[in-house]
Amino acid sequence: MSTGTAPQETPRETPREAADLLGEDAAELCSRLIRFDTTNFGGGDSRGERAAAEWVAETLAEAGLDPVVLESAPGRASTVVRIPGTDPAAPALLVHGHLDVVPAQAADWSFDPFAGEVRDGAVWGRGALDMKDMDAMMLAVARGFARDGYRPPRDVVLAFVADEEDTGAYGAGFLVEEHPELFEGVATAIGESGGFTVHLPDGGRLYPVAAGERGSAWMTLTARGTAGHGSRANPDNAVARLVRAVHRLSSLDWPVHPTPVVTALLEGLGERLGLAADPADPAFLGALGEAASLVEATLSNTLNPTMLQAGYKHNVIPGEATAGVDGRILPGAEDAFFAAVDAVLREEGVDRSFASFTAPVSADHRSPEFAAMARALRAADPEALVLPYCMSGGTDAKAFARLGIACYGFAPGSTPPGFPVWDYVHGVDEHVPLASLSFGAAVLDRYLRTDPRDPA
């Protein structure tokens, strides 16, 4: 593939002018992406990503690139492009973002969630933070490379994928299974949920980079018994058996299991704040301020009941009852998780099956890649504290990791103190500050221009 322009070592704009242009471009692109209603309702029900994927492809083609649009099912499309680097033998980098968004109930919002308004220092709409901001930054950096006639030191694959807000089967899962050749030579990937601002109690700024994700075990539990009349005693009641099992599972006391990534986060925060890092001490966690949210859900496995279904009439005991549970598993704790769950289910006579299962993933937080991300963040914010963390949920990294790719969460951004990012992600009146887009685009641009094999 060709960038369509001759390589240049010197950008046409000064660094400040280039950064301003990147930020403006990212804001415009984010606004346009939000105007594509790519709502994913789950279970295969979606308004589709095809129109957005085609527009992304057109934008990349205008920058002299050769993107491909791949449809996994009618309307469910992803766009992938490879930007050739100066060293074809160097391990390639994948940058991925998803095009779909969760639903938005317009009646609950103070503005049209798909208008993509730019006002009051922000871009407003569903997906502004999750994650059309990152998609826009990816596009802005690609267009910046084209303007400069610049080629990165290694191949960079950009993937704008469908279906991340459900199982990923129509997006990253489809690409990995059906088109692995698109990711040939890729050793590292970056995606959502990392590189954002967490304000510390001492006034410092932490930028956590995800170097692990808990696995997801969405399971259906099935209890079977003897159907009968509701007025008669029935010791073989499927509903009662299921309720006992669900109650016991939800009451499990999961042991603290600090992974190397979580340990590095705790030790780094403890050193910064002058605290003894003790994950079992509530006082230590309480002293972390906003950063506690990065730790609390990743100290142990968890399991939560989410669905119950049984019966069809008040006076009929059904022969079967089912429940849905959401289990989350730390890297290295998979065997312990299923041993605890299966011990309960065996004792209660309840079966389980997977509605969806993705194994936990982790990457080396001491790698040159992680160091390169940290340098890019510190170039934009010299006071940045960069530490690894483990995500409590999951992303498309789980699919790309199946190709042997080391996956990190690194979608940089910067928000001011008091800005409730996690209230807006999947929430009402979602918006991203223009300053965050400008900061993130500059950090991403710097990182993609870095060869992690070079000494710092």
mmCIF file of C-alpha atoms in Angstrom, residues 3-13 84 86 144-153 449:
data_model
loop_
_atom_site.group_PDB
_atom_site.id
_atom_site.type_symbol
_atom_site.label_atom_id
_atom_site.label_comp_id
_atom_site.label_asym_id
_atom_site.label_seq_id
_atom_site.Cartn_x
_atom_site.Cartn_y
_atom_site.Cartn_z
ATOM 1 C CA THR A 3 0.756 6.727 1.283
ATOM 2 C CA GLY A 4 0.679 8.523 -2.035
ATOM 3 C CA THR A 5 3.386 11.006 -0.968
ATOM 4 C CA ALA A 6 7.158 10.905 -0.794
ATOM 5 C CA PRO A 7 8.656 10.393 2.668
ATOM 6 C CA GLN A 8 9.829 13.542 4.473
ATOM 7 C CA GLU A 9 11.807 13.776 7.689
ATOM 8 C CA THR A 10 10.669 17.325 8.557
ATOM 9 C CA PRO A 11 6.983 18.156 9.116
ATOM 10 C CA ARG A 12 5.617 21.111 7.214
ATOM 11 C CA GLU A 13 4.195 22.786 10.335
ATOM 12 C CA PRO A 84 3.610 1.207 5.637
ATOM 13 C CA THR A 86 10.182 2.704 6.811
ATOM 14 C CA GLY A 144 -1.293 14.345 9.572
ATOM 15 C CA PHE A 145 1.149 11.739 8.317
ATOM 16 C CA ALA A 146 -0.195 12.261 4.794
ATOM 17 C CA ARG A 147 0.141 16.060 5.051
ATOM 18 C CA ASP A 148 3.739 15.710 6.205
ATOM 19 C CA GLY A 149 4.618 12.970 3.732
ATOM 20 C CA TYR A 150 5.709 11.049 6.812
ATOM 21 C CA ARG A 151 6.195 7.309 7.204
ATOM 22 C CA PRO A 152 6.352 5.826 10.693
ATOM 23 C CA PRO A 153 9.324 3.650 11.697
ATOM 24 C CA ARG A 449 6.322 8.218 15.412
#
